[in-house]
Amino acid sequence: MSFPWPEPGTALADVPTPMPVIDEDRLAANIARAQDYLAGHGLAFRPHIKTHKLASVAQAQLDAGAVGINCQKLTEAEAFADAGVEDILITYNLLGPARLAGLKALNDRVARLTVCADSETTVDGYAGAFTAGKPLSVMVECDTGGGRCGVQTPQAAADLAGRIAAAPGLRFHGLLTYPAVGGAEAVQAFLTEAVALLEAKGIDCPVRSNGGSPDLWKAHLVPAATEHRAGTYVYNDRSMVRAGECGPQDLAMHVLATVVSRPTPTRAVLDSGSKALTSDLLGFADHGEIEGLPGARIVALSEEHAVVDLTGCTGPLPTVGQQVRVIPNHTCVVSNLFDRMVFHRGGVVTRVEPLAARGTVW
Amino acid sequence: MSFPWPEPGTALADVPTPMPVIDEDRLAANIARAQDYLAGHGLAFRPHIKTHKLASVAQAQLDAGAVGINCQKLTEAEAFADAGVEDILITYNLLGPARLAGLKALNDRVARLTVCADSETTVDGYAGAFTAGKPLSVMVECDTGGGRCGVQTPQAAADLAGRIAAAPGLRFHGLLTYPAVGGAEAVQAFLTEAVALLEAKGIDCPVRSNGGSPDLWKAHLVPAATEHRAGTYVYNDRSMVRAGECGPQDLAMHVLATVVSRPTPTRAVLDSGSKALTSDLLGFADHGEIEGLPGARIVALSEEHAVVDLTGCTGPLPTVGQQVRVIPNHTCVVSNLFDRMVFHRGGVVTRVEPLAARGTVW
C-alpha cells in the first residue's frame, strides 16, 4: 500500500485524513504539569501507556520523573520492555498457562515487574508459575467503588495479601485501585483500613496505588496513597474538558478529518467514522466536537463516515474538501486504531512514530 | 512480542483471549446462501470487504459468483488489488490531490475500478485527474433515505451523471445507494425516476447498485436495481439476529473471552473490553451477548475489561479463568482491531490469516 504518511515539515492542512495528530507543546506541558503536581504532593507518578502506546512518550514521562509505567496487557508490557523500560506495572489479573509463561519470560528480563490479583485463583496461578529465585511482585486490586475488578473489602485485601506473602515465588508489593470518579473519600477509607489490617498481620505494604485521569488533580485528597496512575491526561480529550480536568488549550490530540459530502444545507459528512473516532460516547450524546464550528453536532458514525448536523451553526458552513479538526470524546481508543502517530508543532509535522504496542492482544 | 497465535489443530479452549474466531462452515454457508438468493433474483452481488478485510474470504466470495468487491477506502482497494482482485468498487467520495494521485495509480493496475461521487466538487476532482486514455468509472451516490451521503433527488442524480458523462476522463457507470433499513420502496422509486431522467438525456445507466446487509434478503423488492452490496452478512452478528436477518446458527464470528475476575456474586469481568468488542451499540443497551449464559448482561466496557451483570442468570455462573464466547453487537468493527483472524471448524483451529487491509487509513 502506498499510504503517504506525512514527512516532517508538512503542514497539517496537507496531512491525509482521517488522522489523529498530537501537539508536541501541549503534550510536553501535560506531562510536566501532572508530574509537578504529583511530585508537589509527595506522590509517585506511574503513567498508563494505553493512551499513547508510544516509546518516545513513555520516555518523556520517565524523563519528567515518573517512577515507571502502567500497562493493561502482557503484550503491551513486552513491547515497552523491548523499548527499554525497566519498571512496569501490569494492572491486570493474568490467567492461564500460556499467559503465565509469557509473564515468566518477561519477569526474567525486566528489572521491576509487578502485576495484580483480586482472587485466589489468580494468586495461585502466579504462585505455581514463579519461584523464589526470581519472584514476581504482586499487588492486590481493591474495588473502592469503581465497580470493575477488585476485592470488595479491606479484610479481603488483607487476606489475599497474606496468601501472596506466603507463596515462595511471590512478593506482596501493595494495594491498587481504579476508583469511581470522585471517590477520594472511599479510596482513603479503604486503603487506611487495609493497611492497618496488613500491619496487624505483620505484612509490609510499601505501595498504595491510586488511579485515573478524571481524578488526577484530586490525587492529593488520598494521603493513604503513595502513587497515582493516569493515562488520558497526556493527550486529554472532550470528556476531560467536560469534567473540568483540563481546558481546551490542554487538548493535545485532534483528529483531522475532511468534509467528503454536503448532501443538504444542514448536513455535512466527514471521513472520520467509527474506525477513526471509535463509538465511545463516555456519556456524550454525540461523537466528538468540531473545533471552530460551534453548534455542529456529530450525530451519527458509520465505519468510514461521520454525519454532522449543522442546524445549530451560525458561522460559515464547511464545504466539500475542507479539512476540520475533531476533538474526540476519548483519546485512548483513537490511538489504538492507527499504526503510527503524527506529531506537530504549531501546525507543522515534526515526526511520525510507529506505535510500540499496536496490535497487542492480551 | 511473543504473542502465541494458535497453530492449526489447537482447540478453541486453548486459544488466547480476547480473540475473534470465525466458524469456517458457517462462513461458507453465509457466502453461498446470499449468493444463491441474489442470483436467483437476477441480481449481481458485490460483497463489501470492510467486514473481513481478508484476501481468502474475498476470494471465496468471488468464487461463489460475486461480480467484484466493494471497498470503503482507497487503501482497502489497494490491498485487495495487491491480492489480485480485478473488479473493485470504492463507495466513497475521494477528494484532494494526494488521494486522487493514489486513485490514478490504482486505476492503472485494476481491470475494473469504479468510484462514486455525490457532488460537483468530487466529480470535478476526478475529471481533473483522469484522461480518456485510461478513464475512471464513476457512479452517482443517491440518498434514498439513509441520511448519510448522496444526492437528494433523481434530478440531481441525473444532473451529476451528465457532468460525469461530459468529462473526457470519466465514464458514468450508474447509480448507487446505501438505503435506510426497510427502504425498498423509496429506493425503487428513486432509481426508477433517475433512470428515466437519464434515458431522456440519452445517458446509459448500466448499473444500479443497492446495499446493506440489513436489507439483503429484501433485495428482490427493488427490481430497479441490478446489483446488491453487503458486508456484515458474511459473519453476521447480534444486530443481524435481532433484525431477523439471520438465526443464531448463522453467526460465524464469536469473540472468545476469559473471565478474569468475579469480584461479587453477581458480577463477572471479562478480558474483552472496547479494544476487542468496540463500543458499537447499534441500538442495544449492552455490549454483546454471552453464548450459553442466558440472563447475563455486558453492562459496561472499559478498554480491556467487560463488566457483566449476572443478576438475571439462572444457570451455573462462570468462574475465574473460564473461557466464554461473546456474540458481538457488530462484527465489522471487531475485525478492524486485530492483525490476524483465527478460523476454526467444529471448535478446532484450521488457520490464522493476516488481514489484507489492516491499518488502512483513507
XYZ file of C-alpha atoms in Angstrom:
724
model
C 0.000 0.000 0.000
C 1.106 3.486 -0.751
C -0.210 5.385 2.217
C 1.503 8.790 2.300
C 2.454 9.224 5.945
C 3.498 12.872 6.130
C 7.129 13.951 6.168
C 8.390 16.370 8.824
C 7.717 19.908 7.661
C 4.335 19.051 6.138
C 1.574 21.489 7.040
C -1.355 19.879 8.867
C -3.588 21.070 6.038
C -1.733 18.626 3.787
C -1.871 15.635 6.151
C -4.033 12.778 4.839
C -7.260 12.277 6.750
C -8.723 10.813 8.874
C -5.664 11.193 11.077
C -5.066 11.839 14.776
C -2.318 14.378 15.364
C -0.519 15.293 18.560
C 0.550 18.810 19.518
C 4.145 18.453 20.819
C 3.966 21.520 23.067
C 0.674 20.589 24.685
C 1.895 17.031 25.156
C 5.036 18.258 26.904
C 3.024 20.656 29.043
C 0.559 17.933 30.061
C 3.423 15.620 31.056
C 5.172 18.329 33.072
C 2.044 19.636 34.779
C 0.891 16.256 36.062
C 4.376 15.280 37.199
C 4.884 18.578 39.011
C 1.527 18.383 40.734
C 2.012 14.827 41.975
C 5.638 15.400 42.993
C 4.499 18.503 44.855
C 2.209 16.313 46.917
C 4.827 13.646 47.515
C 3.108 11.148 45.240
C 4.948 8.913 42.795
C 3.544 9.040 39.264
C 3.128 5.971 37.073
C 1.637 6.978 33.711
C -0.566 4.487 31.883
C 0.758 3.895 28.363
C -2.562 2.542 26.995
C -3.353 6.083 25.866
C -0.354 6.554 23.575
C 1.402 3.160 23.190
C 4.464 5.123 22.048
C 8.040 4.566 23.192
C 9.026 8.245 22.940
C 6.081 9.432 25.034
C 6.797 6.837 27.726
C 10.405 8.002 27.735
C 9.321 11.641 28.077
C 7.120 10.649 31.021
C 10.016 8.803 32.666
C 12.422 11.656 31.941
C 9.993 14.012 33.669
C 10.186 11.899 36.817
C 7.704 9.035 36.523
C 8.729 6.001 38.616
C 7.753 3.583 35.886
C 4.873 2.829 33.560
C 1.492 1.175 33.847
C 0.330 -1.318 31.210
C -3.002 -3.098 30.890
C -1.846 -6.142 28.935
C 1.064 -8.538 28.949
C 1.865 -7.762 25.314
C 1.883 -4.014 25.993
C 4.394 -4.651 28.760
C 6.503 -6.800 26.421
C 6.554 -4.015 23.844
C 7.720 -1.430 26.387
C 10.268 -3.827 27.843
C 11.601 -4.132 24.287
C 11.794 -0.325 24.280
C 13.961 -0.429 27.408
C 11.509 0.449 30.193
C 12.706 -1.144 33.454
C 9.778 -0.587 35.826
C 6.437 -1.894 34.603
C 3.164 -2.491 36.432
C 0.510 -4.560 34.654
C -2.811 -3.765 36.315
C -4.479 -6.980 35.258
C -5.307 -10.467 36.501
C -3.116 -12.606 34.236
C -4.537 -16.107 33.971
C -3.818 -19.392 32.244
C -0.630 -21.321 31.467
C 0.225 -19.554 28.185
C -0.154 -16.044 29.586
C 1.777 -17.070 32.698
C 4.590 -18.482 30.563
C 4.828 -15.124 28.766
C 4.775 -13.333 32.122
C 7.588 -15.524 33.432
C 9.776 -14.730 30.419
C 9.037 -11.045 30.878
C 9.858 -11.126 34.590
C 13.258 -12.562 33.719
C 14.194 -9.509 31.672
C 12.507 -6.529 33.357
C 14.223 -5.056 36.401
C 10.995 -4.279 38.248
C 7.846 -6.017 37.011
C 4.646 -6.020 39.048
C 1.219 -7.478 38.358
C -2.044 -7.537 40.263
C -4.594 -10.041 41.514
C -8.056 -9.883 43.006
C -8.746 -13.572 43.527
C -7.194 -16.694 44.980
C -7.363 -18.259 41.512
C -5.146 -15.527 40.085
C -2.728 -15.641 43.035
C -2.490 -19.418 42.888
C -1.720 -19.210 39.159
C 1.155 -16.811 39.853
C 2.332 -18.897 42.793
C 2.522 -22.005 40.643
C 4.498 -20.296 37.898
C 7.146 -18.385 39.869
C 9.919 -19.425 42.232
C 11.947 -17.726 44.937
C 14.908 -17.478 42.569
C 13.173 -14.788 40.513
C 9.975 -13.965 42.368
C 7.037 -11.982 40.977
C 5.795 -8.791 42.632
C 2.025 -8.837 43.082
C -0.377 -6.122 44.204
C -3.915 -6.692 45.409
C -6.523 -4.857 43.380
C -9.240 -3.262 45.519
C -12.703 -2.203 44.399
C -13.213 1.135 46.120
C -16.432 1.877 44.267
C -15.341 1.685 40.624
C -17.423 -1.440 40.142
C -14.976 -3.275 37.904
C -12.359 -5.679 39.292
C -11.042 -5.781 42.839
C -11.608 -7.362 46.223
C -14.626 -5.899 47.947
C -13.390 -5.253 51.479
C -10.188 -4.278 53.286
C -10.349 -7.643 55.074
C -10.445 -9.480 51.725
C -7.470 -7.378 50.593
C -5.505 -8.310 53.694
C -6.411 -11.995 53.316
C -5.299 -12.077 49.682
C -2.104 -10.185 50.561
C -1.418 -12.866 53.146
C -1.797 -15.570 50.506
C 0.647 -13.710 48.245
C 3.139 -13.146 51.061
C 3.013 -16.855 51.932
C 3.887 -18.011 48.395
C 7.635 -18.618 47.950
C 7.623 -17.334 44.350
C 5.676 -14.152 45.063
C 6.326 -10.842 46.825
C 3.435 -8.738 48.091
C 4.014 -5.277 46.670
C 0.996 -3.336 47.823
C -2.583 -2.307 47.072
C -4.042 -0.720 43.964
C -7.394 0.675 42.953
C -9.053 2.221 39.953
C -11.705 4.167 41.792
C -15.031 5.626 40.839
C -14.776 9.240 39.695
C -14.861 11.472 42.734
C -14.231 8.557 45.043
C -11.319 10.019 47.034
C -13.009 9.533 50.386
C -13.840 5.888 49.685
C -10.289 5.206 48.471
C -8.792 6.841 51.544
C -11.032 4.851 53.873
C -10.419 1.512 52.111
C -6.637 1.914 51.910
C -6.337 3.127 55.509
C -8.276 0.189 56.859
C -6.481 -2.351 54.647
C -3.049 -1.015 55.604
C -3.960 -1.288 59.285
C -5.091 -4.894 58.815
C -1.860 -5.695 56.971
C 0.186 -4.066 59.703
C -1.603 -6.218 62.257
C -0.589 -9.263 60.208
C 2.989 -8.025 60.005
C 2.800 -7.573 56.239
C 4.556 -4.556 54.822
C 2.585 -2.591 52.205
C 5.114 -0.319 50.530
C 2.944 0.855 47.611
C -0.675 2.067 47.604
C -1.521 2.952 44.038
C -4.495 5.124 43.168
C -5.575 5.794 39.600
C -7.439 7.628 36.887
C -7.104 10.804 34.869
C -10.567 12.037 35.880
C -9.330 12.295 39.466
C -5.700 13.143 38.728
C -5.912 16.637 40.181
C -7.619 15.316 43.303
C -4.921 12.716 43.974
C -3.723 14.712 46.992
C -7.080 14.047 48.654
C -5.950 10.450 49.220
C -2.991 10.756 51.603
C -3.055 6.973 52.163
C -1.850 6.516 48.568
C 1.822 6.588 47.634
C 1.441 6.710 43.858
C -1.062 7.683 41.185
C -1.637 6.177 37.734
C -3.173 8.062 34.813
C -3.243 7.697 31.048
C -5.650 10.080 29.326
C -4.089 13.188 30.924
C -1.215 13.010 28.441
C -3.428 13.908 25.466
C -6.692 14.889 27.195
C -9.986 14.754 25.342
C -13.514 16.063 25.219
C -14.531 14.046 28.264
C -11.716 15.596 30.296
C -12.756 19.113 29.308
C -16.353 18.366 30.280
C -15.160 17.040 33.636
C -13.276 20.290 34.230
C -9.976 18.375 34.431
C -8.411 20.380 31.608
C -9.175 23.286 29.335
C -9.388 23.377 25.544
C -5.804 24.675 25.492
C -4.655 21.375 27.026
C -6.055 19.166 24.255
C -3.002 17.581 22.645
C -4.878 15.257 20.262
C -7.093 16.262 17.399
C -8.413 14.041 14.652
C -8.023 15.720 11.287
C -10.958 14.949 9.017
C -12.145 16.017 5.591
C -15.666 17.039 4.611
C -16.470 14.467 1.925
C -20.105 15.366 1.350
C -22.556 18.225 1.898
C -25.726 16.445 0.810
C -28.112 19.010 2.301
C -27.810 22.576 3.611
C -27.762 21.295 7.190
C -25.757 18.086 6.785
C -22.041 17.518 6.356
C -20.300 14.161 6.219
C -16.705 13.685 7.390
C -14.281 10.856 6.657
C -13.753 10.196 10.385
C -16.075 7.289 11.113
C -16.075 4.777 13.941
C -12.868 3.271 12.536
C -11.164 6.616 13.286
C -13.015 8.066 16.309
C -14.466 4.819 17.776
C -18.022 4.782 19.114
C -17.004 5.633 22.678
C -19.572 8.102 23.969
C -18.391 8.453 27.600
C -21.750 9.934 28.401
C -21.938 12.293 25.442
C -24.885 12.139 23.064
C -22.645 12.777 20.054
C -19.302 11.665 18.662
C -16.832 14.468 19.225
C -16.649 18.189 18.782
C -15.559 20.041 15.653
C -13.158 22.816 16.600
C -14.125 26.201 15.259
C -17.593 25.092 14.215
C -19.799 25.840 17.205
C -23.271 24.363 17.006
C -22.221 21.492 14.729
C -23.051 18.063 16.140
C -21.597 14.720 15.020
C -24.866 12.874 15.328
C -24.003 9.512 13.776
C -20.985 7.432 12.888
C -20.751 4.614 10.441
C -17.441 2.917 9.857
C -15.936 5.483 7.497
C -18.385 8.369 7.741
C -19.361 10.868 10.429
C -22.700 12.575 9.874
C -22.731 16.167 11.128
C -25.896 18.124 11.822
C -25.234 21.788 11.034
C -28.670 23.016 12.080
C -27.300 24.804 15.123
C -24.381 26.502 13.317
C -24.292 30.251 12.997
C -20.968 30.886 11.248
C -19.749 29.860 7.787
C -20.504 26.221 6.990
C -17.798 23.810 5.875
C -17.518 22.938 2.197
C -16.688 19.675 0.415
C -12.959 19.039 0.584
C -12.394 21.277 3.610
C -10.331 19.911 6.468
C -11.710 20.151 10.011
C -10.299 19.238 13.434
C -12.318 16.925 15.633
C -11.829 16.775 19.402
C -12.506 13.105 20.150
C -14.672 12.019 23.072
C -11.946 9.597 24.178
C -8.336 9.668 23.036
C -7.081 6.287 24.307
C -9.220 4.301 21.902
C -8.361 6.514 18.916
C -4.619 5.825 19.265
C -5.379 2.125 19.190
C -6.779 2.336 15.644
C -3.696 3.724 13.926
C -0.312 2.123 13.210
C 1.603 5.385 13.626
C 1.110 8.697 15.348
C 1.711 12.064 13.683
C 3.159 14.865 15.829
C 3.158 18.560 15.025
C 4.268 21.851 16.469
C 2.334 24.946 15.533
C 0.593 23.129 12.710
C 3.739 21.723 11.086
C 4.513 17.991 11.271
C 7.560 17.258 13.412
C 7.650 13.441 13.291
C 5.699 10.244 12.715
C 6.249 7.441 15.207
C 5.137 3.802 14.959
C 3.075 2.660 17.941
C 5.272 0.389 20.050
C 2.306 -1.594 21.305
C -0.037 -1.630 18.329
C -1.885 -4.869 17.711
C -1.236 -6.176 21.186
C -3.832 -8.781 22.069
C -3.670 -9.985 25.672
C 6.496 -9.606 21.174
C 5.752 -13.238 21.745
C 2.041 -13.415 21.099
C 1.084 -17.073 20.652
C -1.192 -17.064 17.614
C -2.694 -20.550 17.650
C -1.454 -23.307 15.358
C -3.918 -25.303 13.256
C -5.271 -28.142 15.363
C -5.462 -26.050 18.529
C -8.732 -26.409 20.422
C -10.628 -23.129 20.829
C -10.411 -23.638 24.585
C -6.638 -23.116 24.242
C -6.811 -20.027 22.020
C -5.522 -16.879 23.726
C -8.196 -14.330 24.546
C -9.652 -11.864 23.771
C -9.847 -13.238 20.242
C -12.439 -13.190 17.470
C -12.779 -16.563 15.768
C -14.580 -17.492 12.561
C -16.528 -20.711 12.019
C -15.456 -21.961 8.556
C -18.681 -23.855 7.883
C -20.968 -21.000 8.864
C -18.845 -18.584 6.823
C -19.115 -20.803 3.746
C -22.853 -21.223 4.267
C -23.381 -17.480 4.646
C -21.447 -16.813 1.416
C -23.369 -19.468 -0.521
C -26.797 -18.523 0.813
C -26.525 -14.838 -0.085
C -25.062 -15.564 -3.496
C -27.771 -18.110 -4.305
C -30.547 -15.809 -3.190
C -29.320 -12.830 -5.222
C -28.514 -14.921 -8.291
C -31.978 -16.452 -8.027
C -33.424 -12.961 -8.342
C -31.147 -11.988 -11.225
C -29.118 -9.592 -9.075
C -25.364 -9.281 -9.226
C -23.676 -9.497 -5.823
C -20.783 -7.280 -4.779
C -19.721 -8.143 -1.209
C -18.268 -5.388 0.961
C -14.863 -6.437 2.297
C -14.869 -3.926 5.188
C -16.311 -6.689 7.365
C -13.465 -9.185 6.960
C -10.551 -7.404 5.188
C -9.254 -10.864 4.303
C -7.965 -11.984 0.910
C -9.193 -15.571 1.280
C -12.727 -14.532 2.186
C -12.904 -12.130 -0.765
C -11.700 -14.953 -2.993
C -14.360 -17.302 -1.601
C -16.993 -14.642 -2.317
C -15.727 -14.223 -5.880
C -15.500 -17.993 -6.389
C -19.138 -18.266 -5.312
C -20.127 -15.879 -8.082
C -19.698 -12.313 -6.846
C -19.062 -9.842 -9.703
C -16.395 -7.989 -7.743
C -15.847 -6.448 -4.349
C -16.885 -3.271 -2.595
C -14.361 -1.245 -0.584
C -14.888 1.859 1.506
C -11.375 3.297 1.307
C -8.689 3.773 -1.282
C -6.170 1.861 0.817
C -8.559 -1.075 1.239
C -8.888 -1.191 -2.536
C -5.104 -1.069 -2.918
C -4.724 -4.000 -0.539
C -7.242 -6.113 -2.455
C -5.738 -5.124 -5.791
C -2.448 -6.407 -4.371
C -4.311 -9.643 -3.605
C -5.336 -9.919 -7.249
C -8.947 -8.708 -7.231
C -9.782 -7.246 -10.654
C -13.187 -5.629 -10.093
C -13.352 -3.114 -7.262
C -15.952 -0.501 -6.375
C -14.976 2.154 -3.824
C -18.214 3.611 -2.464
C -16.654 6.871 -1.360
C -16.123 10.459 -2.451
C -12.346 10.546 -2.938
C -11.066 14.090 -2.601
C -7.803 16.004 -2.723
C -4.679 15.744 -4.863
C -2.895 13.076 -2.804
C -5.863 10.722 -2.666
C -6.525 11.304 -6.367
C -2.895 10.501 -7.205
C -3.268 7.193 -5.349
C -6.541 6.548 -7.152
C -4.924 7.199 -10.531
C -2.141 4.713 -9.815
C -4.733 2.161 -8.718
C -6.858 2.697 -11.829
C -3.810 1.906 -13.951
C -3.489 -1.576 -12.481
C -7.045 -2.740 -11.727
C -9.066 -4.112 -14.650
C -12.353 -2.635 -13.463
C -12.176 0.117 -10.862
C -15.193 2.269 -10.028
C -15.683 5.075 -7.529
C -18.602 7.265 -6.573
C -19.469 10.941 -6.252
C -22.313 12.950 -4.834
C -21.117 16.468 -5.581
C -19.735 18.576 -8.400
C -16.607 19.110 -6.303
C -15.915 15.384 -6.213
C -16.692 14.924 -9.921
C -14.510 17.870 -10.889
C -11.648 16.425 -8.839
C -11.925 13.126 -10.723
C -12.308 14.931 -14.037
C -9.113 16.875 -13.467
C -7.100 13.795 -12.557
C -8.128 11.320 -15.267
C -7.844 11.295 -19.047
C -9.581 9.483 -21.889
C -6.583 7.184 -22.271
C -7.422 5.389 -19.040
C -10.728 6.814 -17.860
C -12.256 6.385 -14.406
C -15.677 4.804 -13.908
C -17.849 6.897 -11.614
C -21.239 6.171 -10.066
C -23.553 8.758 -8.577
C -24.399 8.119 -4.941
C -28.064 8.719 -4.133
C -29.570 9.372 -0.707
C -32.755 7.304 -0.747
C -33.473 7.909 2.918
C -30.313 6.625 4.586
C -29.396 10.163 5.614
C -25.673 9.878 5.013
C -24.073 10.841 1.670
C -25.818 11.085 -1.669
C -27.629 13.481 -3.949
C -31.092 14.257 -2.687
C -33.254 13.919 -5.784
C -33.414 11.899 -9.009
C -32.989 15.164 -10.910
C -29.771 15.931 -9.019
C -28.577 12.403 -9.799
C -29.261 12.886 -13.488
C -27.552 16.283 -13.485
C -24.429 14.911 -11.804
C -24.421 11.923 -14.158
C -24.475 14.378 -17.042
C -21.448 16.164 -15.629
C -19.619 12.838 -15.344
C -20.603 11.758 -18.854
C -19.366 15.055 -20.248
C -15.881 14.728 -18.729
C -13.375 13.173 -21.149
C -11.545 11.281 -18.393
C -14.662 9.844 -16.762
C -17.247 7.201 -17.627
C -20.671 7.283 -15.987
C -21.179 3.806 -14.604
C -24.507 4.041 -12.815
C -26.300 4.859 -9.566
C -25.703 3.569 -6.076
C -27.399 3.923 -2.742
C -26.943 2.793 0.824
C -30.567 2.990 1.872
C -32.334 3.282 5.179
C -33.266 -0.096 6.648
C -36.583 -1.166 5.169
C -36.356 1.457 2.467
C -37.031 -0.772 -0.560
C -39.948 1.293 -1.778
C -38.002 4.547 -1.591
C -35.026 3.002 -3.388
C -37.239 1.611 -6.134
C -38.963 4.969 -6.651
C -35.696 6.973 -6.659
C -33.881 4.643 -9.060
C -36.842 4.342 -11.424
C -37.240 8.089 -11.708
C -33.498 8.717 -12.050
C -33.127 6.070 -14.769
C -35.987 7.639 -16.709
C -34.377 11.077 -16.443
C -31.063 9.631 -17.624
C -32.776 7.872 -20.512
C -34.331 11.165 -21.540
C -30.836 12.657 -21.570
C -29.537 9.741 -23.633
C -27.255 8.575 -20.803
C -26.948 4.848 -20.346
C -27.134 3.652 -16.726
C -25.883 0.059 -16.784
C -25.542 -0.458 -13.031
C -27.975 0.409 -10.214
C -26.377 -0.732 -7.005
C -28.387 -1.191 -3.821
C -26.820 -2.035 -0.496
C -26.826 -3.224 3.072
C -26.882 -6.493 4.976
C -29.954 -5.474 6.997
C -31.970 -5.479 3.764
C -30.073 -8.226 1.948
C -32.984 -10.656 1.931
C -35.320 -7.940 0.684
C -33.090 -7.031 -2.270
C -35.614 -8.564 -4.669
C -38.109 -5.893 -3.628
C -36.069 -3.384 -5.654
C -36.377 -4.589 -9.262
C -34.860 -1.325 -10.499
C -31.534 -2.418 -9.001
C -29.074 -4.596 -10.901
C -26.719 -5.409 -8.038
C -26.617 -5.540 -4.250
C -23.734 -4.842 -1.875
C -23.454 -6.284 1.635
C -20.696 -6.850 4.158
C -21.935 -7.967 7.558
C -23.864 -10.954 6.143
C -20.610 -12.886 5.785
C -20.121 -13.195 9.562
C -23.462 -11.908 10.883
C -23.752 -10.524 14.387
C -26.113 -9.815 17.236
C -27.706 -6.898 15.388
C -28.496 -9.149 12.419
C -30.146 -11.735 14.670
C -32.242 -9.037 16.322
C -33.290 -7.759 12.902
C -34.439 -11.256 11.970
C -31.949 -11.349 9.090
C -30.226 -14.469 10.388
C -30.529 -17.031 13.161
C -28.049 -17.888 15.915
C -26.881 -20.827 13.768
C -25.658 -18.334 11.144
C -23.297 -16.454 13.469
C -19.824 -17.110 12.065
C -17.919 -14.793 14.424
C -17.566 -15.158 18.156
C -15.180 -13.304 20.404
C -13.505 -15.685 22.819
C -13.008 -14.080 26.209
C -11.776 -15.157 29.620
C -13.393 -14.411 32.969
C -10.596 -12.526 34.730
C -12.490 -11.527 37.861
C -15.586 -12.475 39.859
C -15.487 -9.632 42.372
C -19.049 -10.151 43.632
C -21.665 -12.921 43.398
C -23.453 -11.044 40.618
C -20.500 -9.530 38.730
C -18.053 -11.103 36.316
C -15.340 -9.259 34.402
C -14.105 -10.450 31.001
C -10.920 -9.555 29.132
C -12.903 -8.407 26.080
C -13.078 -4.633 26.504
C -13.731 -1.902 23.985
C -10.364 -2.649 22.353
C -11.756 -6.102 21.457
C -15.530 -5.610 21.041
C -15.603 -1.852 20.271
C -18.297 0.339 21.822
C -20.701 -0.032 18.893
C -24.167 -0.429 20.388
C -26.264 -0.465 17.177
C -29.292 0.248 19.307
C -28.545 -2.301 22.022
C -28.296 -1.219 25.641
C -25.406 -3.619 26.293
C -22.201 -4.759 24.650
C -22.788 -8.211 23.228
C -24.315 -11.472 24.305
C -22.547 -14.303 26.112
C -23.435 -17.592 24.461
C -24.735 -20.201 26.853
C -25.181 -17.738 29.694
C -28.752 -16.504 29.381
C -29.600 -13.543 31.561
C -26.009 -12.264 31.698
C -25.630 -8.681 30.509
C -22.391 -6.965 29.456
C -23.288 -3.671 31.077
C -20.034 -1.731 30.716
C -16.832 -1.791 28.736
C -13.555 -0.187 29.570
C -10.619 -0.636 27.266
C -9.551 -4.091 28.419
C -12.443 -5.130 30.652
C -16.090 -6.044 30.097
C -18.260 -5.852 33.203
C -21.005 -8.486 33.232
C -24.089 -8.288 35.423
C -25.094 -11.834 36.365
C -28.184 -10.815 38.340
C -30.531 -12.273 35.744
C -28.704 -15.608 35.349
C -30.391 -18.819 36.382
C -27.818 -21.465 35.406
C -24.277 -22.081 36.703
C -22.218 -18.896 36.895
C -18.830 -18.577 35.200
C -15.691 -18.881 37.306
C -12.350 -17.063 37.155
C -10.269 -18.431 34.307
C -13.245 -19.836 32.394
C -13.483 -19.100 28.692
C -16.756 -17.723 27.296
C -17.950 -16.897 23.774
C -19.306 -13.417 23.127
C -21.599 -12.654 20.201
C -20.559 -9.107 19.280
C -23.109 -6.396 18.541
C -21.257 -5.548 15.311
C -18.699 -7.740 13.594
C -17.199 -5.306 11.053
C -15.580 -3.146 13.701
C -14.209 -6.121 15.659
C -12.215 -7.404 12.669
C -10.638 -3.980 12.351
C -8.985 -4.286 15.791
C -6.968 -7.445 15.153
C -3.954 -8.055 12.908
C -4.963 -11.612 12.076
C -8.125 -13.668 12.043
C -8.400 -17.148 13.560
C -10.615 -19.680 11.775
C -11.958 -22.919 13.194
C -14.122 -25.860 12.234
C -16.037 -27.622 14.946
C -14.024 -25.900 17.635
C -10.583 -26.752 16.225
C -8.395 -24.052 14.676
C -7.971 -24.511 10.922
C -5.867 -21.453 10.028
C -4.794 -17.947 11.006
C -4.794 -15.346 8.259
C -3.309 -11.830 8.322
C -5.810 -9.105 7.463
C -5.020 -7.861 3.963
C -6.353 -4.407 4.697
C -5.413 -3.869 8.329
C -4.262 -0.409 9.265
C -5.693 1.170 6.143
C -6.246 4.862 6.741
C -8.034 6.621 3.901
